[in-house]
Each structure stands twice: as C-alpha cells, then as structure tokens.
Short mmCIF file of C-alpha atoms and ligand atoms in Angstrom, two decimals:
data_model
loop_
_atom_site.label_atom_id
_atom_site.label_comp_id
_atom_site.label_asym_id
_atom_site.label_seq_id
_atom_site.Cartn_x
_atom_site.Cartn_y
_atom_site.Cartn_z
CA MET W 3 129.66 97.70 105.12
CA MET W 4 128.72 100.54 107.47
CA ARG W 5 130.36 100.08 110.91
CA LEU W 6 127.79 100.51 113.79
CA GLY W 7 128.38 100.33 117.33
CA SER W 8 128.81 96.79 118.80
CA ARG W 9 126.05 97.10 121.09
CA VAL W 10 123.40 98.02 118.50
CA ALA W 11 124.80 95.94 115.81
CA HIS W 12 124.31 92.86 118.10
CA MET W 13 121.27 93.80 119.97
CA VAL W 14 118.83 91.85 117.88
CA GLY W 15 118.91 88.34 116.87
CA SER W 16 119.26 86.86 113.40
CA GLY W 17 115.74 85.24 113.27
CA ASP W 18 112.68 86.80 111.40
CA ASP W 19 110.90 87.23 114.93
CA GLY W 20 107.76 86.74 113.27
CA TRP W 21 108.08 89.71 111.23
CA GLY W 22 107.37 87.36 107.94
CA ILE W 23 103.63 86.67 109.24
CA TYR W 24 103.59 90.85 109.90
CA TYR W 25 104.85 91.53 106.22
CA ARG W 26 102.69 88.91 104.61
CA THR W 27 99.35 90.25 106.59
CA ARG W 28 100.27 93.74 105.22
CA GLU W 29 100.64 92.31 101.75
CA LEU W 30 97.32 90.85 101.94
CA VAL W 31 95.81 93.55 103.33
CA ALA W 32 97.39 95.99 100.53
CA GLN W 33 95.74 93.78 97.98
CA GLY W 34 92.22 94.24 99.64
CA ILE W 35 92.29 90.83 101.15
CA GLY W 36 90.67 90.90 104.55
CA VAL W 37 92.84 89.43 107.53
CA THR W 38 91.72 88.71 111.17
CA ASN W 39 94.66 90.14 112.89
CA LEU W 40 95.45 88.71 116.27
CA THR W 41 99.13 89.45 116.31
CA ILE W 42 99.31 92.81 118.17
CA GLY W 43 99.06 93.41 122.14
CA GLU W 44 97.07 96.33 121.82
CA HIS W 45 93.58 97.35 122.76
CA ASP W 46 90.75 97.66 120.35
CA VAL W 47 89.73 100.91 121.67
CA GLY W 48 91.63 104.21 121.83
CA THR W 49 92.63 106.29 125.04
CA ASP W 50 89.43 107.29 126.89
CA ARG W 51 88.12 110.85 126.05
CA ARG W 52 88.16 111.80 129.74
CA ILE W 53 91.90 111.23 129.93
CA LEU W 54 92.51 113.12 126.49
CA GLU W 55 90.79 116.07 127.78
CA ALA W 56 92.90 116.46 130.82
CA MET W 57 95.82 115.80 128.57
CA HIS W 58 94.37 118.95 126.50
CA ALA W 59 93.55 120.95 129.54
CA SER W 60 96.88 120.70 130.99
CA ALA W 61 98.61 121.19 127.75
CA LEU W 62 96.50 124.56 127.25
CA SER W 63 97.55 125.48 130.60
CA GLY W 64 101.06 125.98 129.68
CA GLN W 65 102.44 122.39 131.07
CA THR W 66 104.50 122.22 127.58
CA GLY W 67 107.93 123.06 128.41
CA TYR W 68 110.96 120.83 129.61
CA ALA W 69 109.73 118.38 132.13
CA PHE W 70 113.35 116.73 132.79
CA GLY W 71 113.90 114.78 135.91
CA PRO W 72 112.40 111.95 137.37
CA GLY W 73 108.88 113.20 136.96
CA LYS W 74 106.22 115.49 138.66
CA ARG W 75 105.82 114.82 142.29
CA PRO W 76 102.09 114.34 142.42
CA LEU W 77 102.28 111.60 139.72
CA ARG W 78 105.11 109.93 141.75
CA GLU W 79 103.28 109.97 144.81
CA ALA W 80 100.33 108.28 143.28
CA ILE W 81 102.46 105.57 141.74
CA ALA W 82 104.13 104.89 145.16
CA ALA W 83 100.75 104.62 146.60
CA ARG W 84 99.61 102.29 143.95
CA VAL W 85 102.67 100.17 144.43
CA THR W 86 102.51 100.28 148.07
CA ALA W 87 98.50 99.34 148.09
CA ARG W 88 99.54 96.20 145.77
CA THR W 89 102.56 95.30 147.32
CA GLY W 90 101.97 95.89 151.10
CA VAL W 91 105.41 97.27 151.02
CA PRO W 92 105.69 100.90 151.43
CA ALA W 93 107.01 103.02 148.64
CA THR W 94 107.36 106.95 148.53
CA TRP W 95 107.73 109.03 145.58
CA GLU W 96 111.57 109.04 146.07
CA ASN W 97 111.36 105.22 144.78
CA VAL W 98 109.65 106.22 141.38
CA VAL W 99 110.90 107.55 138.23
CA ILE W 100 108.73 108.13 135.36
CA THR W 101 110.09 107.08 131.85
CA PRO W 102 108.66 107.11 128.60
CA GLY W 103 106.94 103.73 128.70
CA GLY W 104 107.54 100.29 130.08
CA GLN W 105 110.02 99.75 127.46
CA ALA W 106 112.13 102.72 128.63
CA ALA W 107 112.03 101.62 131.91
CA LEU W 108 112.73 98.15 131.24
CA PHE W 109 116.07 99.59 129.17
CA ALA W 110 116.92 101.83 132.03
CA SER W 111 116.48 99.07 134.82
CA HIS W 112 118.93 96.81 132.82
CA MET W 113 121.15 99.93 131.95
CA VAL W 114 121.93 101.14 135.82
CA LEU W 115 121.98 97.38 136.98
CA LEU W 116 124.21 95.98 134.38
CA SER W 117 127.99 96.91 133.17
CA ALA W 118 129.56 95.61 130.08
CA GLY W 119 130.69 91.93 130.21
CA ASP W 120 128.03 90.87 132.90
CA THR W 121 125.06 88.32 132.57
CA GLY W 122 121.34 89.33 132.55
CA LEU W 123 118.90 86.28 132.76
CA TYR W 124 115.27 86.39 131.23
CA VAL W 125 112.79 83.55 131.03
CA ASP W 126 112.04 82.08 127.90
CA PRO W 127 109.36 82.38 126.24
CA HIS W 128 109.85 85.97 126.50
CA TYR W 129 108.78 89.45 125.25
CA ALA W 130 110.18 90.27 121.98
CA THR W 131 112.52 92.98 123.18
CA TYR W 132 113.89 91.32 126.16
CA PRO W 133 117.22 90.19 124.60
CA GLY W 134 117.81 92.98 122.79
CA THR W 135 117.43 95.23 126.08
CA ILE W 136 120.02 92.98 127.94
CA ARG W 137 122.54 93.14 125.08
CA ALA W 138 122.13 96.91 124.53
CA THR W 139 123.84 97.61 127.85
CA GLY W 140 126.82 95.69 126.76
CA ALA W 141 125.72 92.47 129.03
CA ALA W 142 125.32 89.22 127.68
CA ALA W 143 121.71 87.96 127.70
CA VAL W 144 120.87 84.16 128.74
CA ALA W 145 117.71 82.61 128.47
CA VAL W 146 116.25 80.32 131.08
CA PRO W 147 113.57 77.89 129.63
CA ALA W 148 110.16 77.58 131.13
CA ARG W 149 108.46 74.64 129.74
CA SER W 150 104.96 74.36 128.14
CA GLU W 151 104.52 70.90 129.93
CA ARG W 152 104.62 73.11 133.25
CA GLU W 153 102.51 75.48 131.57
CA PHE W 154 105.22 77.84 131.36
CA GLN W 155 105.82 78.40 135.33
CA PRO W 156 109.69 79.19 135.42
CA ASP W 157 111.62 76.83 137.01
CA ALA W 158 113.84 78.07 139.97
CA GLN W 159 116.17 75.43 139.95
CA ALA W 160 116.80 76.24 136.42
CA ILE W 161 117.28 79.68 137.18
CA ASP W 162 119.72 78.92 140.03
CA ALA W 163 121.81 76.69 137.69
CA ALA W 164 122.21 79.68 135.13
CA ALA W 165 122.92 82.20 137.83
CA ALA W 166 125.65 79.77 139.20
CA GLU W 167 127.17 79.10 135.58
CA SER W 168 126.94 82.71 134.38
CA GLY W 169 127.15 84.82 137.30
CA ALA W 170 124.66 86.72 136.53
CA ARG W 171 123.62 89.81 138.31
CA THR W 172 119.92 90.53 137.21
CA LEU W 173 116.93 88.42 136.42
CA LEU W 174 114.06 89.96 134.32
CA LEU W 175 110.68 88.31 135.22
CA ASN W 176 107.30 89.05 133.57
CA THR W 177 104.04 88.20 135.40
CA PRO W 178 101.22 88.38 134.03
CA ASN W 179 103.19 86.97 131.13
CA ASN W 180 103.45 88.16 127.34
CA PRO W 181 103.49 85.92 125.55
CA THR W 182 102.06 83.23 127.40
CA GLY W 183 99.14 84.36 129.45
CA VAL W 184 100.36 82.52 132.30
CA VAL W 185 100.46 84.07 135.84
CA TYR W 186 103.35 83.04 138.03
CA ALA W 187 102.27 81.13 141.08
CA ARG W 188 103.20 82.23 144.42
CA ARG W 189 104.98 79.17 145.07
CA THR W 190 106.87 79.88 141.65
CA LEU W 191 107.77 83.26 142.93
CA GLU W 192 108.71 82.42 146.16
CA GLU W 193 111.48 79.88 144.88
CA ILE W 194 112.75 82.29 142.54
CA ALA W 195 113.13 84.69 145.37
CA GLN W 196 114.86 82.40 147.28
CA VAL W 197 117.54 82.07 144.54
CA ALA W 198 117.67 85.84 144.13
CA ARG W 199 118.58 86.34 147.59
CA ALA W 200 121.07 83.51 147.68
CA ARG W 201 122.79 84.36 144.31
CA ASP W 202 122.53 87.98 144.89
CA LEU W 203 120.47 88.96 142.18
CA TRP W 204 118.49 91.73 141.14
CA VAL W 205 115.00 90.97 139.98
CA ILE W 206 113.34 93.49 137.24
CA SER W 207 109.47 92.67 137.30
CA ASP W 208 107.95 93.85 134.44
CA GLU W 209 104.35 94.34 135.82
CA VAL W 210 102.59 95.90 132.79
CA TYR W 211 99.76 93.87 132.95
CA ASP W 212 99.11 93.81 136.59
CA THR W 213 95.61 94.81 136.15
CA GLN W 214 95.10 91.90 133.76
CA VAL W 215 94.87 89.02 136.31
CA TRP W 216 91.57 86.70 135.55
CA GLU W 217 92.09 84.32 138.71
CA GLY W 218 93.23 85.49 141.99
CA ALA W 219 95.48 88.47 142.58
CA HIS W 220 98.47 89.99 141.19
CA LEU W 221 101.57 89.20 143.02
CA SER W 222 104.63 91.11 143.01
CA PRO W 223 108.12 89.73 143.74
CA ARG W 224 108.63 93.11 145.49
CA ALA W 225 106.03 91.80 148.01
CA LEU W 226 108.09 88.74 148.90
CA ALA W 227 110.40 88.72 152.22
CA GLY W 228 113.72 90.26 151.50
CA MET W 229 112.84 91.30 147.86
CA GLU W 230 112.10 95.02 148.07
CA GLU W 231 115.73 96.13 148.41
CA ARG W 232 116.95 94.04 145.49
CA THR W 233 113.70 94.19 143.06
CA VAL W 234 112.72 97.14 140.59
CA VAL W 235 109.36 97.13 139.43
CA VAL W 236 108.51 98.11 135.99
CA GLY W 237 105.09 99.87 135.35
CA SER W 238 103.28 101.14 132.69
CA MET W 239 99.85 102.85 131.63
CA SER W 240 99.94 101.50 128.16
CA LYS W 241 97.91 98.15 129.05
CA SER W 242 95.83 99.24 132.28
CA HIS W 243 95.02 102.31 130.89
CA ALA W 244 94.72 101.77 126.91
CA MET W 245 97.60 104.49 126.99
CA THR W 246 100.01 102.86 124.65
CA GLY W 247 100.90 105.82 122.26
CA SER W 248 101.22 108.21 125.52
CA ARG W 249 104.37 106.44 126.44
CA LEU W 250 104.38 106.80 130.12
CA GLY W 251 105.82 104.23 132.49
CA TRP W 252 107.70 104.11 135.51
CA ILE W 253 110.12 102.37 137.76
CA VAL W 254 109.81 101.54 141.40
CA ALA W 255 113.37 100.64 143.04
CA PRO W 256 115.64 101.48 146.09
CA VAL W 257 116.19 105.10 146.03
CA GLU W 258 119.92 104.88 144.88
CA VAL W 259 118.69 102.87 141.61
CA ALA W 260 115.67 105.75 141.08
CA ARG W 261 118.55 108.26 141.21
CA ALA W 262 120.69 106.49 138.92
CA VAL W 263 117.69 106.15 136.51
CA THR W 264 117.22 109.62 136.76
CA ASP W 265 120.63 110.52 135.76
CA LEU W 266 120.33 108.32 132.91
CA ALA W 267 117.02 109.98 131.81
CA THR W 268 119.04 113.32 131.94
CA ASN W 269 121.32 112.23 129.35
CA THR W 270 118.86 109.95 127.07
CA THR W 271 115.25 110.90 127.37
CA TYR W 272 115.17 114.15 129.23
CA GLY W 273 112.10 113.28 130.82
CA VAL W 274 108.39 112.71 130.01
CA PRO W 275 106.07 115.39 128.66
CA ALA W 276 104.57 117.12 131.61
CA PHE W 277 100.86 117.00 129.97
CA ILE W 278 101.37 113.54 129.23
CA GLN W 279 102.15 113.00 133.00
CA ASP W 280 98.90 115.19 134.06
CA ALA W 281 96.78 112.85 132.03
CA ALA W 282 98.31 109.69 133.43
CA LEU W 283 97.91 111.29 137.12
CA HIS W 284 94.00 111.94 135.92
CA ALA W 285 93.72 108.27 134.71
CA LEU W 286 95.11 106.67 137.84
CA GLU W 287 92.69 108.96 140.03
CA MET W 288 89.79 107.40 137.78
CA GLY W 289 90.39 104.33 140.04
CA PRO W 290 90.39 100.75 140.00
CA GLY W 291 86.69 100.67 138.17
CA PHE W 292 88.06 102.25 135.43
CA GLU W 293 91.09 99.56 134.92
CA ALA W 294 88.63 96.93 135.13
CA GLU W 295 86.56 98.42 132.65
CA VAL W 296 89.51 98.51 130.29
CA ALA W 297 90.61 94.78 131.23
CA ALA W 298 87.09 93.26 130.76
CA PRO W 299 86.92 92.82 126.98
CA PHE W 300 90.19 90.75 127.65
CA ARG W 301 88.61 88.65 130.49
CA ARG W 302 85.65 88.00 128.28
CA ARG W 303 87.49 86.93 125.33
CA ARG W 304 89.59 84.60 127.57
CA ASP W 305 86.60 82.96 128.59
CA ILE W 306 85.27 82.92 124.87
CA ALA W 307 88.80 80.92 124.01
CA GLN W 308 88.17 78.71 126.83
CA ALA W 309 84.72 77.65 125.38
CA VAL W 310 85.48 77.68 121.68
CA LEU W 311 88.80 75.39 122.29
CA ALA W 312 86.75 72.89 124.99
CA GLY W 313 85.88 69.31 123.59
CA GLN W 314 88.97 69.07 120.87
CA ASN W 315 92.38 68.12 121.09
CA ALA W 316 94.41 69.56 117.97
CA VAL W 317 95.12 72.59 119.99
CA ARG W 318 96.06 72.62 123.61
CA PRO W 319 95.69 76.10 125.18
CA ILE W 320 97.92 76.84 128.15
CA PRO W 321 95.61 77.94 130.72
CA PRO W 322 95.33 81.79 130.49
CA ALA W 323 95.31 83.59 133.59
CA GLY W 324 96.06 86.94 132.68
CA ALA W 325 97.28 89.69 130.00
CA MET W 326 95.97 89.77 126.48
CA TYR W 327 97.06 86.65 125.02
CA VAL W 328 96.47 83.00 124.73
CA MET W 329 99.14 80.49 123.82
CA LEU W 330 98.08 77.34 121.77
CA ASP W 331 100.32 74.32 121.53
CA ILE W 332 99.82 73.33 118.00
CA ARG W 333 102.33 70.33 118.11
CA ALA W 334 99.50 67.68 117.27
CA THR W 335 99.47 69.29 113.83
CA GLY W 336 103.25 68.15 113.35
CA LEU W 337 104.03 71.80 112.37
CA SER W 338 106.21 74.33 113.72
CA GLY W 339 104.46 77.16 115.08
CA GLU W 340 105.84 79.25 112.00
CA ALA W 341 104.67 76.67 109.63
CA PHE W 342 101.35 76.77 111.01
CA ALA W 343 101.05 80.24 111.40
CA HIS W 344 101.72 80.57 107.67
CA ARG W 345 99.24 78.01 106.67
CA LEU W 346 96.54 79.68 109.02
CA LEU W 347 97.07 83.18 106.95
CA GLU W 348 96.95 81.71 103.58
CA GLU W 349 94.10 79.35 104.25
CA GLU W 350 91.97 81.05 106.58
CA ARG W 351 93.21 84.82 106.49
CA ILE W 352 93.96 84.81 110.44
CA ALA W 353 97.39 86.06 111.59
CA VAL W 354 98.64 84.82 114.77
CA MET W 355 102.30 85.13 116.09
CA PRO W 356 104.51 82.04 116.09
CA GLY W 357 105.55 80.85 119.07
CA GLU W 358 109.14 80.57 117.91
CA SER W 359 109.40 84.52 117.83
CA PHE W 360 109.25 84.31 121.47
CA GLY W 361 112.24 81.77 122.07
CA GLN W 362 112.65 78.33 121.33
CA ALA W 363 110.50 77.25 124.74
CA ALA W 364 107.42 78.35 122.64
CA ALA W 365 108.38 76.38 119.48
CA GLY W 366 105.48 74.35 118.27
CA HIS W 367 102.94 76.92 119.64
CA VAL W 368 101.28 80.04 118.64
CA ARG W 369 100.26 83.36 120.67
CA VAL W 370 96.88 84.55 119.90
CA ALA W 371 96.29 88.21 120.99
CA THR W 372 92.41 88.54 122.48
CA THR W 373 92.37 91.88 120.84
CA VAL W 374 89.55 91.89 118.29
CA ALA W 375 85.57 92.02 118.85
CA ASP W 376 84.20 89.37 120.48
CA GLU W 377 82.53 87.67 117.61
CA ALA W 378 85.16 87.83 115.20
CA PHE W 379 87.73 86.38 117.83
CA ALA W 380 85.36 83.43 118.32
CA ASP W 381 84.92 82.73 114.89
CA ALA W 382 88.85 83.07 114.27
CA LEU W 383 89.56 80.76 116.95
CA GLY W 384 87.07 78.08 115.89
CA ARG W 385 88.51 78.20 112.39
CA LEU W 386 91.94 77.91 113.85
CA ALA W 387 91.07 74.79 115.74
CA ALA W 388 89.42 73.34 112.67
CA LEU W 389 92.74 73.62 110.67
CA ALA W 390 94.69 72.43 113.36
CA GLY W 391 92.12 69.39 113.79
CA ARG W 392 92.27 68.90 109.84
CA LEU W 393 96.00 68.89 110.01
CA ALA W 394 96.35 66.31 113.05
CA ALA W 395 93.73 63.94 111.31
CA GLY W 396 95.76 64.11 108.17
CA ARG W 397 99.01 63.25 110.06
CA ALA W 398 97.33 60.25 112.06
CA GLU W 399 95.87 58.81 108.57
CA ALA W 400 99.19 59.13 107.21
CA GLY W 401 100.35 56.69 109.85
CA PRO W 402 102.70 56.23 112.62
CA ALA W 403 105.50 57.18 110.80
CA ALA W 404 104.49 60.70 109.81
CA ALA W 405 102.89 61.15 113.58
CA GLY W 406 106.00 60.23 115.11
CA GLY W 407 108.60 61.99 112.78
CA GLY W 408 106.64 65.35 111.56
CA GLY W 409 107.19 67.08 115.05
CA GLY W 410 110.29 68.96 114.72
CA ALA W 411 109.10 71.64 116.66
CA THR W 412 108.56 69.36 119.67
CA ALA W 413 112.58 68.96 120.09
N1 PMP E 528 106.61 94.46 128.72
C1 PMP E 528 105.73 93.60 128.29
C2 PMP E 528 105.64 92.29 128.79
C3 PMP E 528 105.12 94.23 126.80
O1 PMP E 528 104.07 93.27 126.35
C4 PMP E 528 105.25 95.43 126.59
C5 PMP E 528 104.29 95.87 125.37
N2 PMP E 528 103.70 95.08 124.49
C6 PMP E 528 106.02 96.12 127.44
C7 PMP E 528 106.64 95.73 128.24
C8 PMP E 528 106.13 97.58 127.14
O2 PMP E 528 105.18 98.34 126.91
P1 PMP E 528 105.09 99.80 127.15
O3 PMP E 528 106.27 100.15 126.39
O4 PMP E 528 104.08 100.40 126.28
O5 PMP E 528 104.78 100.52 128.43
#
C-alpha cells in the first residue's frame, strides 16, 4: 500500500459523508432520470455580469502577474471597513489577508494557531470540511455536540467541559450555520465568549453566510467584549456575492496572526489572482443592496419551506434563521437521515443530504438546500413531507413496538 503523510491520510473520516447520495444522483441523471437536487450549497444563478466585466477589464489592463502577499491594499481596506461596520470594532487593512476562498482561510487560521498534538474544537453538526481542516494541522479535532432539541444552539457549558478536558487552543464557530440554518443567539455567543476568555481559546469565526440572516442582524463574536484579540473572522465572496468559483476569501485577525497567515500564503497559495481581487472590490462597492439581491431567493424559499411544512408533524423543521439550508428532523419516520435520504431519492427523485454526514448530532435529520427555483423547491418539499407522513403513519399502524424501537437514529 502506498504510504502517504499521516496528516493527509487521517484528514478525512471513514464514513461515506453523504457521497452515497451524490453518486446515486449522478447515476440517475446519467440514465436520463430527472432529480431535484437539494444537496448543494450553491446559488442557482452565476456571478453577476457586472462583476465579470470588472474581472475582464482588470485582466485586460494587465493585472495578470503574480499577486503574492496578503492582498491588494484597496481590497484589504474595503474588507476592514466592512468588518468594522459590522462589528463596531475597528479593523485596519493590516488586520486583513486575502485568501483563495473561505476554505483556505479556515485552513490558514487553524494552521497558524495550532501545533501538532494540540486540540481544536468545533461544533457538531458541522460543515463537512471542519474536522479534516483541523486534523490537517496535526492537531486533534474534537466535536462538541449542539442538540436538535435546543434548536442546535451550541452549549457553552459543553464547550467549557471539552476545553477543560482537552486543553483545546481553538474553537471553530459558524453562524449563520451550515448545515442547520440556525443563527446563534446573542446570549449563546456571549456565554461562549466568556468560556473563550476563561479558557484562553482562540475563536475562529466562520462568517461566510453573514449576509444571509432572515431575522435580526448578524452578530460576530469579534463584536463581543474582550474578543477582538482572540477572534479570527473568516469571510468570503462565495455566498454573499455568488462568486463561489472565483475563490476569494479573507481573514480578519490581530496583526501578528495576519502576518503569520501571509507567511503561510507565501509558502502555499502564493496569493490570489489580482484580477479576481479587483472584481471582488468592484462587487463589494456594489453595496448592501446587491448583497440583499443575492440573498433574496434564499429568504423567499425559507418562507416557502415554513409555509409548506406548516400543519403536518412528520417532519419537524429546525426554525431556519439564516444561510441557504433548512434542517429537518425526520425521526418520526423511524428512519436514519441516510435511510430517509435514500428512500426519497429512489421514490421521489429528490436528493437531500443525510444529517449524519454533518456529524452525529444531526442523526435522524436531513439538510435541504434552498437552491432550486421556488416552484420546484415547494413541490419537492411537499413530496418530502408526504413521504415522511406515509412512513410515520405506517410506523404508527405497525404498533407501539415499531414506533418505539425503530428510531435507532435518535440515540
Ligand atoms: N464555511 C462554510 C460554513 C461553508 O458552507 C463553505 C462553503 N460551502 C465554506 C466555508 C467555504 O466557502 P468558500 O471556500 O467558497 O469561501
């Protein structure tokens, strides 16, 4: 067997992480069978033409050479101004480093804050890459469960206990949250901030969905008392500006951390193409009105989801407050998230992600991406609920033994 470096060999867990659904969907599509695909967190529109034109103009003007270093100053200034406005805590261009997407920013943050043998904490359910990103640094990745019954708000006491036990150095938070669609409450974040200060934790705050908040306003942990010096904000143009393919993200952090991220970039990515940076600056200058336009379809479909799922109880939606996802508790069907997702794909030709692919805390749930046209979305969700209803009714008819014993996924 080929010998690979241990960090990469152990980076990804052994589960199928929802790929089973992905491959089966591809198989069906290849056979000419239509599938409504609600698995992917990506807009159903491309990058706006005005942004592409800015990219084109920049490239034609000669911005095609190496663009190494922490990023172009005007873009760093624009991001500093944005984060200052959003957190009320001043940031300058020196706090900002441009990265090839939010994912590279997540990796860089952990890489500069963790050493081999350390522990990094993350909240379960989690975005798919989190444990691998932490493990890639040589640190151990430890999950802290957030419970469905608490609407997936993380539990500060559990974080405190995990930090005490493991001596963790970092805590990765994500609000608005993928996969749950939950926005962390101010109180939750304040309790966690207190733990972070007491346990001397860095908070790596993944805020790539910060423009997709359906109720109230986005709250960054950086905005909380005493948190600026221990928080690394991770941001991205992917979700806010429908620029997933452009690979443009950033970190906003204390200057020493920003310098270390720059050193890492010099030895890994060598910076982000200058014409992409110019396009990103143009996109940011289009202002909050454009961001609201990009977010609007997800806001609408969140409302559609609530309307379609009202008045039934086979599926319990976790109240969606942000991002492009709705998490559904389907434990009343007696099936695991994975088994339900497979039934839904075979019987209704609808693809959703099994909750289990986002961690054990989401077992017995499925994640629905709100990323197809409104009508198709409403129709798919209606059929999903109907299937869940049939399964739950069948289970009730089979008697209390089946109803009590079938819910392996609830454990
Ligand atoms: N964080 C979260 C929570 C995400 O959902 C994603 C993308 N789906 C990313 C980070 C990475 O985004 P990107 O690298 O495109 O900025």
